[in-house]
Amino acid sequence: MSDILQVRVWRGDEQGEYQAFEVPRLESQTVLDVVSHIQRHMDPTLAYRFACRVGMCGSCAMTVNGVARWTCRTHVSKVAKDGALELAPLAHLPVVRDLVTDMSEFFDKWARARGQFHPTATREDPFARVRPDSPERRNADAGIECIGCGVCYASCDVVQWRPDYLGPAALNRAWTLINDERDGARNERLRAVGDDAGCLACHTHVSCTERCPKHISPTAGIAGLKRAVMKAALRGDL
Amino acid sequence: MKTDWRARNHPAWWAFLVHRISGIVLTLFLPFHFWVLGMALNEAARMDDFFAWTDRPLVKFAEAGLVILLAAHLTGGLRLMALEFLAWRGWQKDLLAVAAGLTVIAGVVFAYVV
Ligand code: HEM
Ligand code: SF4
Ligand code: SF4
Ligand code: FES
């Protein structure tokens, strides 16, 4: 391990260039530690985003040596190439400044995919009893830990090809709700995700699944949505 | 910003690239294939001449390439359909290995037969 890390950081918005920094290398250093060091000790004007530092809030994702990652839980030792790091904002989102992207479109798509829960019971009703080992509950479990970091969205070629594509995270959210037996908006949601800006646009590149830091497989959920949309269409429910 | 090329370096993405290139090349080849088949109807002599021409090593080599592309596209397409239509079970890379293996076998069998 050399003592110095050569870091190139994107400065600007869509137009800009990389700026070089030399950052002291420390043991167990995360990529977010590197960015924080630059901002605190070398250039206070550097813009970046983080909150929890422990992989829960989903705000710290960036492009690290070309690959989208959560930076608070990515160790430098895992990603540095020849003692060098290249840091850029996430792809497929407008750049506000430096490492900060505007994520509104990303989250608006969750709403477009009917990512809201639609209750069928009121607080006066008894608790729903959902069997933990039912296939639906297991499907929901597999996707429910999403932290909304946007890594999958930044890794998906289809998002790049057609910017109106809902993208893996929003579709994964829709899939968890399709499997929630307490939810009452199944057909509306299938309609919302069942067109060619929705699950049908996915080409199963599996990049989202490859990169998701929570080891979620949006590809699996999207495949499930494709089957659910197909069945609903055959039944005439759409 | 656009996706960085370094982000695409994983097996399923390479499989996609093979699938797209093989799909396009097969599409370009198909009209030609039908044209030659069409000769059987009223230009049988010309078809025989054509088949004599295809007996050259270079043409054979190109044919082997086409067979491999078709095998890659077929197994790759079946792989995608298995992924999407059968219930999901963490087997993307196993399926990919099977598809690649069958493609190689098809290529070897073709080379052996001709
Ligand atoms: C032999 C059985 C075949 C199977 C099982 C098959 C399967 C598939 C599948 C599942 C896709 C969709 C891929 C995606 O979602 O990106 C696809 C795409 C495609 N196929 Fe085939 N295919 C076959 C034969 C052919 C043939 C004979 C041709 C050309 C003559 C062809 C040309 C294409 C093209 C151009 C695409 C679009 C490629 C892309 O979207 O990346 N296919 N095929
Ligand atoms: S599997 Fe679908 S959603 Fe995921 S990266 Fe590929 S195309 Fe995008
Ligand atoms: S699915 Fe994974 S990569 Fe995508 S937003 Fe959720 S946690 Fe991030
Ligand atoms: S800072 Fe919260 S996930 Fe990284």
Coordinates of C-alpha atoms and ligand atoms in Angstrom, one line a residue:
Chain A
M1 CA 0.0 0.0 0.0
S2 CA 1.6 3.3 -1.1
D3 CA 1.1 6.3 1.2
I4 CA -0.5 8.5 -1.4
L5 CA -3.6 8.0 -3.4
Q6 CA -3.9 9.7 -6.8
V7 CA -7.5 10.9 -7.1
R8 CA -9.1 12.5 -10.1
V9 CA -12.5 14.2 -9.2
W10 CA -15.1 15.5 -11.6
R11 CA -15.6 19.3 -11.3
G12 CA -18.4 21.2 -13.0
D13 CA -21.8 20.1 -14.2
E14 CA -22.5 18.3 -17.5
Q15 CA -19.5 20.3 -18.8
G16 CA -16.4 20.1 -16.7
E17 CA -13.1 18.3 -16.2
Y18 CA -11.3 16.1 -13.8
Q19 CA -9.2 17.8 -11.1
A20 CA -6.3 15.9 -9.5
F21 CA -5.7 15.5 -5.8
E22 CA -3.1 13.6 -3.8
V23 CA -4.8 12.1 -0.7
P24 CA -3.0 10.3 2.2
R25 CA -3.8 6.6 2.1
L26 CA -5.1 5.2 5.3
E27 CA -6.0 1.7 6.4
S28 CA -9.7 0.7 6.0
Q29 CA -10.3 3.9 4.1
T30 CA -13.6 4.2 2.2
V31 CA -14.1 6.1 -1.0
L32 CA -16.3 8.5 0.9
D33 CA -13.5 9.1 3.4
V34 CA -11.3 10.2 0.4
V35 CA -14.0 12.6 -0.8
S36 CA -14.5 14.0 2.7
H37 CA -10.7 14.5 3.1
I38 CA -10.5 16.5 -0.1
Q39 CA -13.5 18.6 0.9
R40 CA -12.3 19.3 4.4
H41 CA -8.6 19.7 3.8
M42 CA -7.9 20.6 0.2
D43 CA -10.9 22.2 -1.5
P44 CA -14.0 23.2 0.6
T45 CA -15.9 24.1 -2.6
L46 CA -16.2 20.4 -3.6
A47 CA -19.9 19.4 -3.7
Y48 CA -20.9 15.8 -2.8
R49 CA -23.7 14.1 -0.9
F50 CA -23.8 11.7 2.0
A51 CA -25.7 11.3 5.3
C52 CA -25.6 8.0 7.2
R53 CA -22.1 6.7 6.3
V54 CA -23.3 3.2 7.0
G55 CA -25.1 2.1 3.9
M56 CA -28.7 3.0 4.9
C57 CA -29.6 6.3 3.3
G58 CA -28.6 5.8 -0.3
S59 CA -27.3 9.3 -0.8
C60 CA -23.6 8.7 -1.4
A61 CA -23.5 6.9 -4.7
M62 CA -21.0 8.0 -7.3
T63 CA -19.1 6.6 -10.3
V64 CA -15.8 5.1 -9.0
N65 CA -13.3 4.1 -11.6
G66 CA -16.1 3.9 -14.1
V67 CA -18.5 1.8 -12.0
A68 CA -21.5 3.1 -10.0
R69 CA -21.0 2.3 -6.2
W70 CA -22.1 3.4 -2.8
T71 CA -19.0 5.2 -1.6
C72 CA -19.5 5.0 2.2
R73 CA -19.2 1.2 2.1
T74 CA -16.7 0.8 -0.7
H75 CA -13.2 0.3 0.6
V76 CA -10.4 2.0 -1.4
S77 CA -8.5 -1.2 -1.4
K78 CA -11.3 -2.9 -3.3
V79 CA -11.5 -0.4 -6.1
A80 CA -8.3 1.5 -6.5
K81 CA -6.4 0.7 -9.7
D82 CA -2.6 1.2 -9.3
G83 CA -3.1 3.5 -6.4
A84 CA -5.5 5.7 -8.4
L85 CA -9.2 6.6 -8.1
E86 CA -11.4 8.4 -10.6
L87 CA -14.6 9.9 -9.1
A88 CA -17.5 11.1 -11.2
P89 CA -21.2 11.8 -10.5
L90 CA -23.7 9.0 -11.2
A91 CA -24.6 8.5 -14.9
H92 CA -28.0 9.1 -16.4
L93 CA -28.9 11.9 -14.0
P94 CA -28.5 15.6 -14.5
V95 CA -25.3 16.9 -12.7
V96 CA -26.0 19.7 -10.3
R97 CA -22.3 20.3 -9.4
D98 CA -19.2 18.1 -9.1
L99 CA -20.4 14.8 -7.6
V100 CA -24.0 15.8 -6.9
T101 CA -26.7 14.7 -9.3
D102 CA -30.4 15.8 -9.4
M103 CA -32.3 12.7 -8.5
S104 CA -35.8 14.1 -8.9
E105 CA -36.4 12.2 -12.2
F106 CA -35.3 9.0 -10.6
F107 CA -37.8 9.3 -7.7
D108 CA -40.6 10.7 -9.9
K109 CA -40.4 7.4 -11.8
W110 CA -41.1 5.5 -8.6
A111 CA -44.4 7.5 -8.4
R112 CA -45.1 6.8 -12.1
A113 CA -44.6 3.1 -11.4
R114 CA -47.2 3.4 -8.7
G115 CA -44.6 2.9 -6.0
Q116 CA -47.2 4.0 -3.3
F117 CA -48.9 1.5 -1.1
H118 CA -52.7 1.5 -1.5
P119 CA -54.2 0.1 1.7
T120 CA -57.3 -2.0 1.6
A121 CA -57.9 -1.9 5.3
T122 CA -58.2 0.9 7.9
R123 CA -56.6 1.2 11.3
E124 CA -59.8 -0.1 12.8
D125 CA -59.3 -3.5 11.1
P126 CA -57.2 -6.3 12.6
F127 CA -53.6 -6.7 11.5
A128 CA -53.1 -8.5 8.2
R129 CA -51.6 -12.0 8.7
V130 CA -49.0 -12.6 6.0
R131 CA -47.4 -16.0 6.1
P132 CA -43.6 -15.4 6.1
D133 CA -43.0 -18.5 3.9
S134 CA -45.6 -17.7 1.2
P135 CA -44.0 -17.1 -2.2
E136 CA -45.4 -13.6 -2.4
R137 CA -43.9 -12.6 1.0
R138 CA -40.5 -14.1 -0.1
N139 CA -40.6 -12.2 -3.4
A140 CA -41.3 -9.0 -1.5
D141 CA -38.6 -9.7 1.0
A142 CA -36.0 -10.2 -1.8
G143 CA -36.6 -6.6 -3.0
I144 CA -37.7 -4.7 0.0
E145 CA -34.3 -3.6 1.3
C146 CA -33.7 -1.1 -1.5
I147 CA -32.1 2.2 -0.2
G148 CA -32.9 4.2 -3.3
C149 CA -29.2 4.9 -4.1
G150 CA -29.6 5.0 -7.9
V151 CA -26.7 2.7 -8.6
C152 CA -28.8 0.3 -10.6
Y153 CA -30.4 3.2 -12.6
A154 CA -26.9 4.6 -13.4
S155 CA -25.8 1.1 -14.6
C156 CA -28.7 0.3 -16.9
D157 CA -28.1 0.8 -20.6
V158 CA -31.8 0.9 -21.3
V159 CA -32.1 4.1 -19.2
Q160 CA -29.5 5.6 -21.4
W161 CA -31.2 4.5 -24.6
R162 CA -34.6 5.7 -23.7
P163 CA -34.7 8.3 -20.9
D164 CA -38.4 7.7 -20.2
Y165 CA -37.7 4.1 -19.1
L166 CA -38.9 3.7 -15.5
G167 CA -35.6 1.9 -14.6
P168 CA -34.7 -1.0 -12.3
A169 CA -35.3 0.6 -8.9
A170 CA -38.9 1.9 -9.6
L171 CA -39.8 -1.5 -11.2
N172 CA -38.3 -3.4 -8.2
R173 CA -40.5 -1.2 -5.9
A174 CA -43.6 -2.0 -8.0
W175 CA -42.7 -5.7 -7.8
T176 CA -42.6 -5.7 -4.0
L177 CA -46.0 -4.1 -3.9
I178 CA -47.5 -6.5 -6.5
N179 CA -46.5 -9.2 -4.0
D180 CA -48.0 -7.3 -1.0
E181 CA -51.3 -9.0 -0.4
R182 CA -52.6 -6.0 1.6
D183 CA -52.3 -3.7 -1.4
G184 CA -55.3 -2.8 -3.5
A185 CA -53.9 -1.3 -6.7
R186 CA -52.6 -4.3 -8.5
N187 CA -54.2 -3.8 -11.9
E188 CA -53.5 0.0 -11.9
R189 CA -49.9 -0.8 -11.1
L190 CA -49.6 -3.5 -13.8
R191 CA -51.0 -0.9 -16.3
A192 CA -48.4 1.7 -15.1
V193 CA -45.5 -0.7 -15.5
G194 CA -46.8 -2.8 -18.4
D195 CA -45.8 -0.6 -21.4
D196 CA -42.7 -0.2 -23.4
A197 CA -41.3 2.5 -21.1
G198 CA -41.9 0.0 -18.2
C199 CA -40.9 -3.6 -17.6
L200 CA -41.3 -4.6 -21.2
A201 CA -38.3 -2.4 -22.2
C202 CA -35.8 -4.3 -20.1
H203 CA -33.4 -6.4 -22.1
T204 CA -32.2 -8.5 -19.2
H205 CA -28.7 -7.1 -19.3
V206 CA -28.5 -7.8 -15.6
S207 CA -26.2 -4.8 -15.0
C208 CA -28.6 -3.6 -12.2
T209 CA -28.3 -6.9 -10.4
E210 CA -24.6 -7.0 -11.0
R211 CA -24.1 -3.6 -9.3
C212 CA -26.8 -3.3 -6.6
P213 CA -25.0 -2.8 -3.3
K214 CA -27.9 -4.4 -1.4
H215 CA -27.6 -7.6 -3.5
I216 CA -31.1 -7.1 -4.8
S217 CA -31.9 -8.4 -8.2
P218 CA -34.2 -5.9 -10.0
T219 CA -33.9 -8.1 -13.1
A220 CA -35.7 -10.9 -11.2
G221 CA -38.5 -8.5 -10.1
I222 CA -38.8 -7.1 -13.7
A223 CA -39.0 -10.7 -15.1
G224 CA -41.8 -11.3 -12.5
L225 CA -43.6 -8.1 -13.7
K226 CA -43.3 -9.2 -17.3
R227 CA -45.0 -12.5 -16.4
A228 CA -47.7 -10.7 -14.2
V229 CA -48.4 -8.2 -17.0
M230 CA -48.6 -11.1 -19.6
K231 CA -51.0 -13.1 -17.4
A232 CA -53.2 -10.0 -16.7
A233 CA -53.3 -9.1 -20.4
L234 CA -54.4 -12.7 -21.3
R235 CA -57.1 -12.5 -18.6
G236 CA -58.2 -9.1 -20.0
D237 CA -57.5 -7.3 -16.7
L238 CA -55.4 -4.6 -18.3
Chain B
M1 CA -23.3 11.6 -18.1
K2 CA -23.3 8.3 -20.0
T3 CA -22.5 4.9 -18.8
D4 CA -18.8 4.3 -18.6
W5 CA -17.5 1.4 -20.7
R6 CA -15.8 0.0 -17.6
A7 CA -19.2 -0.6 -16.0
R8 CA -20.2 -3.0 -18.8
N9 CA -17.4 -5.5 -18.1
H10 CA -19.5 -8.3 -16.7
P11 CA -20.6 -11.7 -18.3
A12 CA -24.3 -10.9 -18.9
W13 CA -23.4 -7.6 -20.7
W14 CA -21.0 -9.5 -23.0
A15 CA -23.7 -12.0 -23.6
F16 CA -26.0 -9.2 -24.7
L17 CA -23.4 -7.9 -27.1
V18 CA -23.0 -11.3 -28.7
H19 CA -26.7 -11.7 -28.9
R20 CA -27.2 -8.3 -30.6
I21 CA -24.3 -8.7 -33.1
S22 CA -25.4 -12.3 -34.0
G23 CA -29.0 -11.2 -34.4
I24 CA -28.0 -8.4 -36.8
V25 CA -25.6 -10.6 -38.8
L26 CA -28.2 -13.3 -39.0
T27 CA -30.8 -10.8 -40.2
L28 CA -28.4 -9.6 -43.0
F29 CA -27.7 -13.3 -43.9
L30 CA -31.4 -14.4 -44.0
P31 CA -32.5 -12.7 -47.3
F32 CA -29.4 -14.1 -49.0
H33 CA -30.2 -17.6 -47.7
F34 CA -33.8 -17.4 -49.1
W35 CA -32.5 -16.1 -52.4
V36 CA -30.2 -19.2 -52.7
L37 CA -33.1 -21.5 -51.6
G38 CA -35.3 -19.9 -54.2
M39 CA -32.9 -21.1 -57.0
A40 CA -34.0 -24.6 -56.3
L41 CA -37.4 -23.8 -57.8
N42 CA -36.4 -22.8 -61.3
E43 CA -32.6 -22.4 -61.5
A44 CA -31.3 -25.8 -60.2
A45 CA -28.2 -25.7 -62.5
R46 CA -27.2 -22.3 -61.1
M47 CA -27.7 -23.6 -57.6
D48 CA -25.3 -26.5 -58.3
D49 CA -22.7 -24.1 -59.6
F50 CA -23.2 -22.1 -56.4
F51 CA -22.8 -25.1 -54.2
A52 CA -19.6 -26.0 -56.1
W53 CA -18.4 -22.5 -55.3
T54 CA -19.1 -22.9 -51.6
D55 CA -16.7 -25.9 -51.4
R56 CA -13.8 -23.6 -50.9
P57 CA -12.0 -23.5 -47.5
L58 CA -12.6 -19.8 -47.0
V59 CA -16.4 -20.2 -47.6
K60 CA -16.5 -23.2 -45.3
F61 CA -14.8 -21.1 -42.7
A62 CA -17.4 -18.4 -43.1
E63 CA -20.2 -21.0 -42.9
A64 CA -18.7 -22.3 -39.6
G65 CA -18.8 -18.7 -38.4
L66 CA -22.5 -18.4 -39.3
V67 CA -23.3 -21.7 -37.6
I68 CA -21.6 -20.5 -34.5
L69 CA -23.4 -17.2 -34.6
L70 CA -26.8 -19.0 -35.0
A71 CA -25.9 -21.4 -32.2
A72 CA -24.9 -18.5 -30.0
H73 CA -28.0 -16.6 -30.8
L74 CA -30.3 -19.6 -30.3
T75 CA -28.8 -20.7 -27.0
G76 CA -28.5 -17.1 -25.8
G77 CA -32.2 -16.5 -26.7
L78 CA -33.3 -19.6 -25.0
R79 CA -31.3 -18.5 -22.0
L80 CA -33.0 -15.1 -21.9
M81 CA -36.4 -16.8 -22.2
A82 CA -35.6 -19.2 -19.4
L83 CA -34.5 -16.3 -17.2
E84 CA -37.6 -14.3 -17.8
F85 CA -40.3 -17.0 -18.0
L86 CA -39.2 -19.5 -15.4
A87 CA -39.3 -18.5 -11.8
W88 CA -36.0 -16.7 -10.8
R89 CA -33.3 -18.7 -9.1
G90 CA -29.9 -17.0 -9.0
W91 CA -28.7 -19.0 -12.0
Q92 CA -27.9 -16.3 -14.6
K93 CA -24.3 -17.3 -14.8
D94 CA -25.0 -21.1 -14.9
L95 CA -27.3 -20.5 -17.8
L96 CA -24.8 -18.4 -19.5
A97 CA -22.1 -21.1 -19.2
V98 CA -24.5 -23.7 -20.6
A99 CA -25.3 -21.4 -23.6
A100 CA -21.7 -20.7 -24.3
G101 CA -20.8 -24.4 -23.9
L102 CA -23.6 -25.5 -26.4
T103 CA -22.4 -22.9 -28.8
V104 CA -18.8 -24.2 -28.8
I105 CA -20.1 -27.8 -29.2
A106 CA -22.2 -26.7 -32.2
G107 CA -19.1 -25.1 -33.8
V108 CA -17.0 -28.2 -33.2
V109 CA -19.6 -30.5 -34.5
F110 CA -20.0 -28.4 -37.7
A111 CA -16.3 -28.3 -38.2
Y112 CA -16.1 -32.0 -37.9
V113 CA -19.0 -32.8 -40.2
V114 CA -17.9 -30.6 -43.1
Ligands
HEM1 C1 -33.3 -19.7 -33.5 C2 -34.0 -19.4 -32.5 C3 -34.0 -18.0 -32.0 C4 -34.3 -17.6 -30.7 C5 -34.6 -18.6 -29.6 C6 -34.2 -16.2 -30.6 C7 -34.4 -15.4 -29.5 C8 -34.3 -14.1 -29.4 C9 -34.6 -13.3 -28.2 C10 -35.2 -13.8 -26.9 C11 -34.4 -12.0 -28.5 C12 -34.6 -10.8 -27.6 C13 -33.3 -10.3 -27.0 C14 -33.5 -9.1 -26.1 O1 -34.4 -8.9 -25.3 O2 -32.6 -8.2 -26.2 C15 -33.9 -11.9 -29.9 C16 -33.5 -10.8 -30.5 C17 -33.1 -10.7 -31.8 N1 -33.1 -11.7 -32.7 FE1 -33.4 -13.7 -32.3 N2 -33.8 -15.6 -31.9 C18 -33.7 -16.7 -32.8 C19 -33.4 -16.6 -34.1 C20 -33.1 -15.4 -34.8 C21 -32.8 -15.4 -36.2 C22 -32.8 -16.6 -37.1 C23 -32.5 -14.1 -36.5 C24 -32.1 -13.4 -37.8 C25 -32.4 -13.9 -38.9 C26 -32.7 -13.3 -35.2 C27 -32.5 -11.9 -35.1 C28 -32.7 -11.2 -34.0 C29 -32.4 -9.8 -33.8 C30 -31.9 -8.8 -34.9 C31 -32.7 -9.5 -32.5 C32 -32.5 -8.1 -31.8 C33 -31.3 -8.1 -31.0 C34 -31.3 -7.2 -29.8 O3 -32.4 -6.7 -29.5 O4 -30.3 -7.0 -29.2 N3 -33.1 -14.2 -34.3 N4 -33.8 -13.2 -30.4
SF4_2 S1 -31.8 -6.1 -16.3 FE1 -33.2 -4.6 -17.2 S2 -33.4 -3.0 -15.7 FE2 -31.6 -4.2 -15.2 S3 -29.8 -3.2 -16.2 FE3 -30.6 -4.7 -17.5 S4 -32.0 -3.7 -18.9 FE4 -31.7 -2.4 -17.1
SF4_3 S1 -32.2 -1.6 -6.2 FE1 -30.2 -1.6 -5.3 S2 -29.0 -0.3 -6.7 FE2 -31.1 0.1 -7.1 S3 -31.7 1.9 -5.9 FE3 -32.2 0.0 -4.7 S4 -30.4 -0.4 -3.4 FE4 -29.8 1.0 -5.0
FES4 S1 -23.9 7.7 3.2 FE1 -25.8 6.7 3.5 S2 -25.6 5.0 2.1 FE2 -23.7 5.9 1.9

